[in-house]
Amino acid sequence: MYDLIIIGSGPAGMTAGIYAVRREMKTLIIGKEVGGQLVWASEIENYPGFEKIGSFELINKFKQQTLKSGVEMKDDEVKIIEKNEAGNFILHTNRETFEAKTVIIAMGLSPRRLAVKGELEFNGKGVSYCANCDGPFFKNKRVAVIGGGNSALDAAEVLSKIASQVYLIHRGSSLRAFDSLVAEVRSRENIEVILDSEVHNIEGNDKVEKIIVSNINTKLDREIVLDGVFIEVGRLASTDLVADFVERNEKNQIIVNTKTETKTPGLFAAGDVTDCEFKQITIAMGQATVAALTAYQYLQLKSGEKNIAKNC
Ligand SMILES: Cc1cc2nc3c(=O)[nH]c(=O)nc-3n(C[C@H](O)[C@H](O)[C@H](O)COP(=O)(O)OP(=O)(O)OC[C@H]3O[C@@H](n4cnc5c(N)ncnc54)[C@H](O)[C@@H]3O)c2cc1C
């Protein structure tokens, strides 16, 4: 029996773990991939304490501290969650079953892939899923942004201030973003909007060198020589696992209150998987801190503890 099981071993999950054991909660993290989305990043330049740090170095530091603090970690995927008569949570992976008094969902997001040739091969070598994070590596270079929604236009706008040339490539016949954002993008001289077009191939040797773009109507191919491809076709929250226990927004992200509580007592959510508007490491960690401390308060209340710890 665990006091707390955390689902997800990204920045949110590991932070929640570190805080929970400091409250002497018996804590287990079950995660598919240690580091979460940071595995997709290259260098991190906005994590305080490190002017610049490789994402894998940061992941290792998080992991070492988490294990050293006394959190148990398992590389596995939670497949089913149930509640038993005692009000505890039963979590099933393909291999094992666990029981916990409280659960924090820190399952994050996964970038929606474009599913074209070269995308995986050049991931981190010119292909990126985060303009805010990786944009500075393309100063005065030529880049493409794939997508036609708000996040793609946001990325194009950010990149136009860094790169020498930005191609915004969208398969639709019009952009699907806020009018003001569309106007901003249209006004930038170094952004070329290419509509009705799909990227077929991402090509290069050691890194991205060009893409092949095909016009959906004319079927004509165009070769664009560039250094970077930013794929902004959305990120997915895969939260069906907990659908019965939480409220979700239209993006399947879990709706939480300021204490990270869901509609199910004892079940909390933190990090990118929640409906929090901004998706960054420090935000995910902040929410995870709140989740761990709230889970502790919840257990104290449940056990009839009279002197409830004031966490802040
Ligand atoms: C390419 C890229 C670059 C980025 N660069 C930066 C940056 O420079 N600065 C910054 O602040 N932010 C950056 N971000 C955003 C940052 O990575 C996220 O905000 C942060 O990782 C969110 O942490 P999280 O723990 O909430 O979720 P995630 O990092 O998404 O971790 C969630 C974890 O849960 C696991 N999981 C999901 N379902 C299950 C399940 N059923 N069972 C077990 N495990 C499960 C996932 O596999 C994953 O490991 C970047 C993101 C990307 C994609």
mmCIF file of C-alpha atoms and ligand atoms in Angstrom:
data_model
loop_
_atom_site.group_PDB
_atom_site.id
_atom_site.type_symbol
_atom_site.label_atom_id
_atom_site.label_comp_id
_atom_site.label_asym_id
_atom_site.label_seq_id
_atom_site.Cartn_x
_atom_site.Cartn_y
_atom_site.Cartn_z
ATOM 1 C CA MET A 1 0.000 0.000 0.000
ATOM 2 C CA TYR A 2 1.389 3.366 -1.020
ATOM 3 C CA ASP A 3 0.336 6.719 0.388
ATOM 4 C CA LEU A 4 0.801 8.166 -3.099
ATOM 5 C CA ILE A 5 1.304 6.836 -6.602
ATOM 6 C CA ILE A 6 2.312 9.313 -9.296
ATOM 7 C CA ILE A 7 1.599 8.429 -12.924
ATOM 8 C CA GLY A 8 4.279 9.906 -15.174
ATOM 9 C CA SER A 9 8.000 10.451 -14.641
ATOM 10 C CA GLY A 10 8.402 13.819 -16.357
ATOM 11 C CA PRO A 11 9.375 17.014 -14.509
ATOM 12 C CA ALA A 12 5.966 17.174 -12.767
ATOM 13 C CA GLY A 13 5.987 13.552 -11.615
ATOM 14 C CA MET A 14 9.511 13.667 -10.212
ATOM 15 C CA THR A 15 8.899 16.985 -8.428
ATOM 16 C CA ALA A 16 5.725 15.663 -6.824
ATOM 17 C CA GLY A 17 7.693 12.612 -5.662
ATOM 18 C CA ILE A 18 10.447 14.663 -4.046
ATOM 19 C CA TYR A 19 7.909 16.775 -2.144
ATOM 20 C CA ALA A 20 5.803 13.792 -1.071
ATOM 21 C CA VAL A 21 8.663 11.867 0.569
ATOM 22 C CA ARG A 22 9.637 14.997 2.463
ATOM 23 C CA ARG A 23 6.190 14.638 4.081
ATOM 24 C CA GLU A 24 7.053 11.001 4.786
ATOM 25 C CA MET A 25 4.544 9.650 2.296
ATOM 26 C CA LYS A 26 5.383 6.214 0.894
ATOM 27 C CA THR A 27 5.585 7.176 -2.768
ATOM 28 C CA LEU A 28 5.888 5.355 -6.072
ATOM 29 C CA ILE A 29 6.276 6.887 -9.535
ATOM 30 C CA ILE A 30 5.157 4.743 -12.466
ATOM 31 C CA GLY A 31 6.402 6.277 -15.726
ATOM 32 C CA LYS A 32 6.736 5.198 -19.342
ATOM 33 C CA GLU A 33 9.770 7.350 -20.059
ATOM 34 C CA VAL A 34 11.853 9.192 -17.480
ATOM 35 C CA GLY A 35 12.073 12.863 -18.439
ATOM 36 C CA GLY A 36 8.822 13.028 -20.386
ATOM 37 C CA GLN A 37 8.804 15.629 -23.143
ATOM 38 C CA LEU A 38 12.293 16.773 -22.147
ATOM 39 C CA VAL A 39 13.518 13.753 -24.063
ATOM 40 C CA TRP A 40 12.370 15.655 -27.173
ATOM 41 C CA ALA A 41 14.170 18.862 -26.235
ATOM 42 C CA SER A 42 17.820 19.598 -26.917
ATOM 43 C CA GLU A 43 19.146 22.315 -24.623
ATOM 44 C CA ILE A 44 17.215 24.076 -21.904
ATOM 45 C CA GLU A 45 17.979 27.759 -21.409
ATOM 46 C CA ASN A 46 15.150 28.818 -19.117
ATOM 47 C CA TYR A 47 15.493 26.531 -16.123
ATOM 48 C CA PRO A 48 16.773 28.715 -13.275
ATOM 49 C CA GLY A 49 20.120 27.666 -11.843
ATOM 50 C CA PHE A 50 21.487 26.534 -15.185
ATOM 51 C CA GLU A 51 22.158 29.143 -17.863
ATOM 52 C CA LYS A 52 22.152 26.327 -20.387
ATOM 53 C CA ILE A 53 21.827 22.609 -19.759
ATOM 54 C CA GLY A 54 21.426 19.617 -22.049
ATOM 55 C CA SER A 55 17.976 18.108 -21.577
ATOM 56 C CA PHE A 56 19.395 14.647 -20.820
ATOM 57 C CA GLU A 57 21.738 16.082 -18.190
ATOM 58 C CA LEU A 58 18.764 17.819 -16.571
ATOM 59 C CA ILE A 59 16.690 14.628 -16.714
ATOM 60 C CA ASN A 60 19.513 12.699 -15.015
ATOM 61 C CA LYS A 61 19.800 15.300 -12.284
ATOM 62 C CA PHE A 62 16.033 15.127 -11.664
ATOM 63 C CA LYS A 63 16.129 11.333 -11.586
ATOM 64 C CA GLN A 64 19.124 11.077 -9.245
ATOM 65 C CA GLN A 65 17.580 13.525 -6.784
ATOM 66 C CA THR A 66 14.225 11.753 -6.940
ATOM 67 C CA LEU A 67 15.733 8.330 -6.204
ATOM 68 C CA LYS A 68 18.074 9.708 -3.531
ATOM 69 C CA SER A 69 15.147 11.327 -1.741
ATOM 70 C CA GLY A 70 13.541 7.908 -1.303
ATOM 71 C CA VAL A 71 10.920 7.785 -4.046
ATOM 72 C CA GLU A 72 10.462 4.389 -5.708
ATOM 73 C CA MET A 73 10.414 4.528 -9.507
ATOM 74 C CA LYS A 74 9.131 1.925 -11.954
ATOM 75 C CA ASP A 75 9.469 2.045 -15.741
ATOM 76 C CA ASP A 76 6.000 0.936 -16.722
ATOM 77 C CA GLU A 77 2.696 2.166 -18.112
ATOM 78 C CA VAL A 78 -0.495 2.399 -16.080
ATOM 79 C CA LYS A 79 -3.260 0.813 -18.140
ATOM 80 C CA ILE A 80 -6.263 0.756 -15.789
ATOM 81 C CA ILE A 81 -7.298 2.692 -12.674
ATOM 82 C CA GLU A 82 -10.064 1.579 -10.350
ATOM 83 C CA LYS A 83 -11.308 2.503 -6.891
ATOM 84 C CA ASN A 84 -11.973 -0.213 -4.319
ATOM 85 C CA GLU A 85 -14.554 -0.291 -1.533
ATOM 86 C CA ALA A 86 -12.088 1.144 0.966
ATOM 87 C CA GLY A 87 -11.785 4.216 -1.286
ATOM 88 C CA ASN A 88 -8.227 3.388 -2.345
ATOM 89 C CA PHE A 89 -6.971 3.477 -5.928
ATOM 90 C CA ILE A 90 -5.971 0.263 -7.682
ATOM 91 C CA LEU A 91 -3.573 0.759 -10.596
ATOM 92 C CA HIS A 92 -2.856 -1.969 -13.110
ATOM 93 C CA THR A 93 0.069 -2.126 -15.495
ATOM 94 C CA ASN A 94 0.508 -5.072 -17.851
ATOM 95 C CA ARG A 95 2.815 -6.667 -15.301
ATOM 96 C CA GLU A 96 1.697 -5.610 -11.823
ATOM 97 C CA THR A 97 -1.074 -4.202 -9.650
ATOM 98 C CA PHE A 98 -0.592 -1.471 -7.046
ATOM 99 C CA GLU A 99 -2.762 0.134 -4.370
ATOM 100 C CA ALA A 100 -2.552 3.728 -3.157
ATOM 101 C CA LYS A 101 -4.461 6.084 -0.912
ATOM 102 C CA THR A 102 -3.890 9.020 -3.285
ATOM 103 C CA VAL A 103 -2.866 9.428 -6.930
ATOM 104 C CA ILE A 104 -1.297 12.312 -8.845
ATOM 105 C CA ILE A 105 -1.771 12.213 -12.608
ATOM 106 C CA ALA A 106 1.306 13.747 -14.275
ATOM 107 C CA MET A 107 0.941 12.107 -17.678
ATOM 108 C CA GLY A 108 1.880 15.204 -19.687
ATOM 109 C CA LEU A 109 1.409 15.581 -23.416
ATOM 110 C CA SER A 110 2.942 14.006 -26.454
ATOM 111 C CA PRO A 111 3.578 15.993 -29.621
ATOM 112 C CA ARG A 112 1.353 14.990 -32.491
ATOM 113 C CA ARG A 113 3.638 13.658 -35.180
ATOM 114 C CA LEU A 114 3.455 14.728 -38.797
ATOM 115 C CA ALA A 115 4.243 11.154 -39.852
ATOM 116 C CA VAL A 116 6.450 11.999 -42.839
ATOM 117 C CA LYS A 117 9.740 10.547 -44.011
ATOM 118 C CA GLY A 118 12.717 12.041 -42.142
ATOM 119 C CA GLU A 119 10.706 13.301 -39.151
ATOM 120 C CA LEU A 120 12.046 10.804 -36.628
ATOM 121 C CA GLU A 121 15.496 10.550 -38.218
ATOM 122 C CA PHE A 122 16.113 14.313 -37.877
ATOM 123 C CA ASN A 123 14.391 14.831 -34.531
ATOM 124 C CA GLY A 124 16.792 17.063 -32.568
ATOM 125 C CA LYS A 125 18.863 17.551 -35.724
ATOM 126 C CA GLY A 126 16.734 20.301 -37.217
ATOM 127 C CA VAL A 127 13.285 18.890 -36.500
ATOM 128 C CA SER A 128 11.718 20.413 -33.387
ATOM 129 C CA TYR A 129 8.323 20.470 -31.718
ATOM 130 C CA CYS A 130 8.874 23.597 -29.617
ATOM 131 C CA ALA A 131 9.650 26.975 -31.206
ATOM 132 C CA ASN A 132 9.823 28.761 -27.866
ATOM 133 C CA CYS A 133 12.445 26.349 -26.659
ATOM 134 C CA ASP A 134 14.534 25.593 -29.726
ATOM 135 C CA GLY A 135 13.998 28.782 -31.758
ATOM 136 C CA PRO A 136 17.181 30.511 -30.495
ATOM 137 C CA PHE A 137 19.300 27.770 -32.099
ATOM 138 C CA PHE A 138 18.155 29.003 -35.538
ATOM 139 C CA LYS A 139 19.389 32.602 -35.417
ATOM 140 C CA ASN A 140 19.637 34.005 -38.954
ATOM 141 C CA LYS A 141 18.781 30.596 -40.410
ATOM 142 C CA ARG A 142 15.924 29.434 -42.613
ATOM 143 C CA VAL A 143 13.115 27.477 -40.997
ATOM 144 C CA ALA A 144 9.668 26.108 -41.760
ATOM 145 C CA VAL A 145 6.711 25.872 -39.413
ATOM 146 C CA ILE A 146 4.195 23.162 -40.246
ATOM 147 C CA GLY A 147 0.612 23.828 -39.132
ATOM 148 C CA GLY A 148 -2.088 26.449 -39.483
ATOM 149 C CA GLY A 149 -3.516 26.906 -35.990
ATOM 150 C CA ASN A 150 -2.725 29.317 -33.174
ATOM 151 C CA SER A 151 0.347 27.411 -31.969
ATOM 152 C CA ALA A 152 1.807 27.241 -35.487
ATOM 153 C CA LEU A 153 1.253 30.961 -36.064
ATOM 154 C CA ASP A 154 2.640 31.742 -32.632
ATOM 155 C CA ALA A 155 5.719 29.719 -33.537
ATOM 156 C CA ALA A 156 6.070 31.487 -36.906
ATOM 157 C CA GLU A 157 5.779 34.864 -35.198
ATOM 158 C CA VAL A 158 8.405 33.974 -32.564
ATOM 159 C CA LEU A 159 10.757 32.514 -35.172
ATOM 160 C CA SER A 160 10.427 35.493 -37.518
ATOM 161 C CA LYS A 161 12.296 37.551 -34.914
ATOM 162 C CA ILE A 162 15.145 35.035 -34.822
ATOM 163 C CA ALA A 163 15.432 33.326 -38.196
ATOM 164 C CA SER A 164 16.173 35.089 -41.476
ATOM 165 C CA GLN A 165 13.297 33.387 -43.307
ATOM 166 C CA VAL A 166 10.230 31.490 -42.083
ATOM 167 C CA TYR A 167 7.970 29.353 -44.285
ATOM 168 C CA LEU A 168 4.554 28.699 -42.743
ATOM 169 C CA ILE A 169 3.155 25.619 -44.432
ATOM 170 C CA HIS A 170 -0.467 24.601 -43.944
ATOM 171 C CA ARG A 171 -2.513 21.971 -45.722
ATOM 172 C CA GLY A 172 -5.738 24.012 -45.464
ATOM 173 C CA SER A 173 -6.769 26.862 -47.727
ATOM 174 C CA SER A 174 -6.862 29.387 -44.868
ATOM 175 C CA LEU A 175 -5.184 29.845 -41.511
ATOM 176 C CA ARG A 176 -7.201 28.738 -38.464
ATOM 177 C CA ALA A 177 -5.918 31.206 -35.883
ATOM 178 C CA PHE A 178 -7.025 34.381 -34.104
ATOM 179 C CA ASP A 179 -7.504 37.253 -36.577
ATOM 180 C CA SER A 180 -4.943 39.395 -34.785
ATOM 181 C CA LEU A 181 -2.340 36.623 -34.983
ATOM 182 C CA VAL A 182 -3.065 36.027 -38.674
ATOM 183 C CA ALA A 183 -2.668 39.766 -39.324
ATOM 184 C CA GLU A 184 0.609 39.841 -37.403
ATOM 185 C CA VAL A 185 2.003 36.893 -39.339
ATOM 186 C CA ARG A 186 0.845 38.335 -42.662
ATOM 187 C CA SER A 187 2.576 41.611 -41.839
ATOM 188 C CA ARG A 188 6.003 40.029 -41.301
ATOM 189 C CA GLU A 189 8.145 40.413 -44.404
ATOM 190 C CA ASN A 190 10.220 37.338 -43.645
ATOM 191 C CA ILE A 191 7.254 34.949 -43.283
ATOM 192 C CA GLU A 192 6.040 33.274 -46.466
ATOM 193 C CA VAL A 193 2.643 31.604 -46.003
ATOM 194 C CA ILE A 194 2.253 28.507 -48.169
ATOM 195 C CA LEU A 195 -1.337 27.214 -48.119
ATOM 196 C CA ASP A 196 -2.947 24.073 -49.602
ATOM 197 C CA SER A 197 0.370 22.315 -49.198
ATOM 198 C CA GLU A 198 1.742 19.264 -47.444
ATOM 199 C CA VAL A 199 5.278 18.365 -46.491
ATOM 200 C CA HIS A 200 6.258 14.998 -47.936
ATOM 201 C CA ASN A 201 9.890 14.515 -47.054
ATOM 202 C CA ILE A 202 12.377 16.012 -44.636
ATOM 203 C CA GLU A 203 15.831 15.437 -46.090
ATOM 204 C CA GLY A 204 19.498 15.973 -45.219
ATOM 205 C CA ASN A 205 22.697 14.219 -44.221
ATOM 206 C CA ASP A 206 23.701 14.801 -40.579
ATOM 207 C CA LYS A 207 20.978 17.404 -40.126
ATOM 208 C CA VAL A 208 17.986 18.858 -41.934
ATOM 209 C CA GLU A 209 18.891 20.456 -45.273
ATOM 210 C CA LYS A 210 15.630 20.625 -47.220
ATOM 211 C CA ILE A 211 11.966 19.673 -47.364
ATOM 212 C CA ILE A 212 9.746 18.678 -50.251
ATOM 213 C CA VAL A 213 6.381 20.418 -50.220
ATOM 214 C CA SER A 214 3.536 19.379 -52.479
ATOM 215 C CA ASN A 215 0.578 21.556 -53.492
ATOM 216 C CA ILE A 216 -2.615 19.601 -52.820
ATOM 217 C CA ASN A 217 -4.460 21.145 -55.792
ATOM 218 C CA THR A 218 -1.803 21.347 -58.487
ATOM 219 C CA LYS A 219 0.194 18.320 -57.232
ATOM 220 C CA LEU A 220 3.349 20.303 -58.014
ATOM 221 C CA ASP A 221 6.351 19.715 -55.740
ATOM 222 C CA ARG A 222 8.568 22.482 -54.380
ATOM 223 C CA GLU A 223 11.963 21.952 -52.781
ATOM 224 C CA ILE A 224 12.771 24.347 -49.930
ATOM 225 C CA VAL A 225 16.347 24.553 -48.655
ATOM 226 C CA LEU A 226 16.418 25.265 -44.921
ATOM 227 C CA ASP A 227 17.948 24.436 -41.527
ATOM 228 C CA GLY A 228 14.984 23.741 -39.294
ATOM 229 C CA VAL A 229 11.463 22.330 -39.361
ATOM 230 C CA PHE A 230 9.093 23.140 -36.512
ATOM 231 C CA ILE A 231 6.144 20.769 -36.338
ATOM 232 C CA GLU A 232 3.222 22.495 -34.651
ATOM 233 C CA VAL A 233 0.279 20.273 -35.459
ATOM 234 C CA GLY A 234 -0.794 19.945 -31.845
ATOM 235 C CA ARG A 235 0.042 17.964 -28.719
ATOM 236 C CA LEU A 236 -2.067 15.207 -27.378
ATOM 237 C CA ALA A 237 -3.289 14.574 -23.850
ATOM 238 C CA SER A 238 -4.088 10.876 -23.589
ATOM 239 C CA THR A 239 -6.362 10.897 -20.563
ATOM 240 C CA ASP A 240 -9.001 8.273 -21.421
ATOM 241 C CA LEU A 241 -7.467 6.183 -18.648
ATOM 242 C CA VAL A 242 -8.959 8.510 -16.017
ATOM 243 C CA ALA A 243 -12.030 9.697 -17.942
ATOM 244 C CA ASP A 244 -14.461 8.435 -15.277
ATOM 245 C CA PHE A 245 -12.628 10.177 -12.436
ATOM 246 C CA VAL A 246 -12.015 13.684 -13.822
ATOM 247 C CA GLU A 247 -13.562 16.529 -15.808
ATOM 248 C CA ARG A 248 -11.751 17.255 -19.081
ATOM 249 C CA ASN A 249 -11.729 20.193 -21.489
ATOM 250 C CA GLU A 250 -12.144 19.976 -25.265
ATOM 251 C CA LYS A 251 -8.464 19.042 -25.587
ATOM 252 C CA ASN A 252 -8.851 16.111 -23.173
ATOM 253 C CA GLN A 253 -6.754 18.007 -20.642
ATOM 254 C CA ILE A 254 -7.730 17.498 -16.996
ATOM 255 C CA ILE A 255 -9.524 20.380 -15.321
ATOM 256 C CA VAL A 256 -8.123 21.123 -11.868
ATOM 257 C CA ASN A 257 -8.646 23.843 -9.290
ATOM 258 C CA THR A 258 -5.841 25.918 -7.794
ATOM 259 C CA LYS A 259 -5.078 23.046 -5.379
ATOM 260 C CA THR A 260 -4.800 20.617 -8.331
ATOM 261 C CA GLU A 261 -7.874 18.714 -7.127
ATOM 262 C CA THR A 262 -10.055 16.817 -9.602
ATOM 263 C CA LYS A 263 -13.689 15.819 -9.063
ATOM 264 C CA THR A 264 -12.508 12.613 -7.337
ATOM 265 C CA PRO A 265 -11.293 13.028 -3.753
ATOM 266 C CA GLY A 266 -7.700 11.826 -3.433
ATOM 267 C CA LEU A 267 -7.000 12.145 -7.161
ATOM 268 C CA PHE A 268 -4.903 15.135 -8.229
ATOM 269 C CA ALA A 269 -3.410 16.236 -11.562
ATOM 270 C CA ALA A 270 -0.371 18.370 -12.323
ATOM 271 C CA GLY A 271 1.747 19.578 -15.209
ATOM 272 C CA ASP A 272 1.053 19.674 -18.924
ATOM 273 C CA VAL A 273 -1.788 17.158 -18.640
ATOM 274 C CA THR A 274 -3.942 19.782 -16.905
ATOM 275 C CA ASP A 275 -5.900 22.618 -18.481
ATOM 276 C CA CYS A 276 -3.231 25.147 -17.427
ATOM 277 C CA GLU A 277 -2.729 27.435 -20.440
ATOM 278 C CA PHE A 278 1.075 27.512 -20.480
ATOM 279 C CA LYS A 279 3.178 24.396 -20.867
ATOM 280 C CA GLN A 280 6.658 24.821 -19.414
ATOM 281 C CA ILE A 281 8.902 22.878 -17.030
ATOM 282 C CA THR A 282 8.754 25.363 -14.159
ATOM 283 C CA ILE A 283 4.953 25.600 -14.373
ATOM 284 C CA ALA A 284 4.577 21.806 -14.371
ATOM 285 C CA MET A 285 6.882 21.585 -11.344
ATOM 286 C CA GLY A 286 5.029 24.320 -9.484
ATOM 287 C CA GLN A 287 1.715 22.566 -9.988
ATOM 288 C CA ALA A 288 3.295 19.265 -8.953
ATOM 289 C CA THR A 289 4.504 20.833 -5.708
ATOM 290 C CA VAL A 290 0.962 21.964 -4.955
ATOM 291 C CA ALA A 291 -0.374 18.497 -5.827
ATOM 292 C CA ALA A 292 2.008 16.677 -3.456
ATOM 293 C CA LEU A 293 1.325 19.031 -0.561
ATOM 294 C CA THR A 294 -2.426 18.880 -1.161
ATOM 295 C CA ALA A 295 -2.313 15.075 -1.269
ATOM 296 C CA TYR A 296 -0.566 15.168 2.109
ATOM 297 C CA GLN A 297 -3.231 17.490 3.537
ATOM 298 C CA TYR A 298 -5.923 15.173 2.166
ATOM 299 C CA LEU A 299 -4.413 12.178 3.980
ATOM 300 C CA GLN A 300 -4.107 14.132 7.212
ATOM 301 C CA LEU A 301 -7.773 15.141 7.015
ATOM 302 C CA LYS A 302 -8.811 11.582 6.215
ATOM 303 C CA SER A 303 -6.947 10.185 9.179
ATOM 304 C CA GLY A 304 -8.684 12.667 11.492
ATOM 305 C CA GLU A 305 -5.505 14.615 12.143
ATOM 306 C CA LYS A 306 -6.440 17.751 14.061
ATOM 307 C CA ASN A 307 -3.341 19.834 13.427
ATOM 308 C CA ILE A 308 -3.467 20.008 9.640
ATOM 309 C CA ALA A 309 -0.140 21.220 8.242
ATOM 310 C CA LYS A 310 -0.355 24.640 6.701
ATOM 311 C CA ASN A 311 1.789 24.164 3.664
ATOM 312 C CA CYS A 312 2.346 27.816 2.882
HETATM 313 C C1 LIG B 1 10.808 19.648 -27.987
HETATM 314 C C2 LIG B 1 10.408 20.291 -26.675
HETATM 315 C C3 LIG B 1 11.244 21.205 -26.103
HETATM 316 C C4 LIG B 1 10.883 21.806 -24.888
HETATM 317 N N1 LIG B 1 11.738 22.724 -24.335
HETATM 318 C C5 LIG B 1 11.375 23.365 -23.188
HETATM 319 C C6 LIG B 1 12.225 24.362 -22.606
HETATM 320 O O1 LIG B 1 13.297 24.688 -23.133
HETATM 321 N N2 LIG B 1 11.794 24.929 -21.449
HETATM 322 C C7 LIG B 1 10.610 24.606 -20.840
HETATM 323 O O2 LIG B 1 10.300 25.151 -19.783
HETATM 324 N N3 LIG B 1 9.797 23.688 -21.391
HETATM 325 C C8 LIG B 1 10.145 23.065 -22.544
HETATM 326 N N4 LIG B 1 9.294 22.136 -23.095
HETATM 327 C C9 LIG B 1 8.033 21.821 -22.400
HETATM 328 C C10 LIG B 1 8.307 20.848 -21.217
HETATM 329 O O3 LIG B 1 9.025 19.730 -21.683
HETATM 330 C C11 LIG B 1 7.005 20.422 -20.567
HETATM 331 O O4 LIG B 1 6.314 21.564 -20.123
HETATM 332 C C12 LIG B 1 7.255 19.487 -19.376
HETATM 333 O O5 LIG B 1 7.998 18.361 -19.765
HETATM 334 C C13 LIG B 1 5.930 19.047 -18.755
HETATM 335 O O6 LIG B 1 6.212 18.124 -17.749
HETATM 336 P P1 LIG B 1 5.131 17.038 -17.286
HETATM 337 O O7 LIG B 1 5.837 16.196 -16.263
HETATM 338 O O8 LIG B 1 3.882 17.705 -16.933
HETATM 339 O O9 LIG B 1 4.790 16.169 -18.582
HETATM 340 P P2 LIG B 1 5.705 15.325 -19.553
HETATM 341 O O10 LIG B 1 7.060 15.890 -19.649
HETATM 342 O O11 LIG B 1 4.911 15.194 -20.795
HETATM 343 O O12 LIG B 1 5.853 13.894 -18.835
HETATM 344 C C14 LIG B 1 4.761 13.027 -18.719
HETATM 345 C C15 LIG B 1 5.250 11.598 -18.577
HETATM 346 O O13 LIG B 1 4.152 10.734 -18.272
HETATM 347 C C16 LIG B 1 4.289 9.536 -19.006
HETATM 348 N N5 LIG B 1 3.004 8.851 -19.106
HETATM 349 C C17 LIG B 1 1.915 9.220 -19.834
HETATM 350 N N6 LIG B 1 0.929 8.318 -19.676
HETATM 351 C C18 LIG B 1 1.396 7.370 -18.834
HETATM 352 C C19 LIG B 1 0.850 6.173 -18.294
HETATM 353 N N7 LIG B 1 -0.385 5.778 -18.577
HETATM 354 N N8 LIG B 1 1.620 5.414 -17.478
HETATM 355 C C20 LIG B 1 2.883 5.806 -17.167
HETATM 356 N N9 LIG B 1 3.459 6.928 -17.650
HETATM 357 C C21 LIG B 1 2.721 7.699 -18.469
HETATM 358 C C22 LIG B 1 4.844 10.016 -20.335
HETATM 359 O O14 LIG B 1 5.425 8.957 -21.054
HETATM 360 C C23 LIG B 1 5.875 11.038 -19.867
HETATM 361 O O15 LIG B 1 7.091 10.408 -19.581
HETATM 362 C C24 LIG B 1 9.648 21.490 -24.274
HETATM 363 C C25 LIG B 1 8.803 20.541 -24.856
HETATM 364 C C26 LIG B 1 9.169 19.941 -26.050
HETATM 365 C C27 LIG B 1 8.251 18.914 -26.674
#
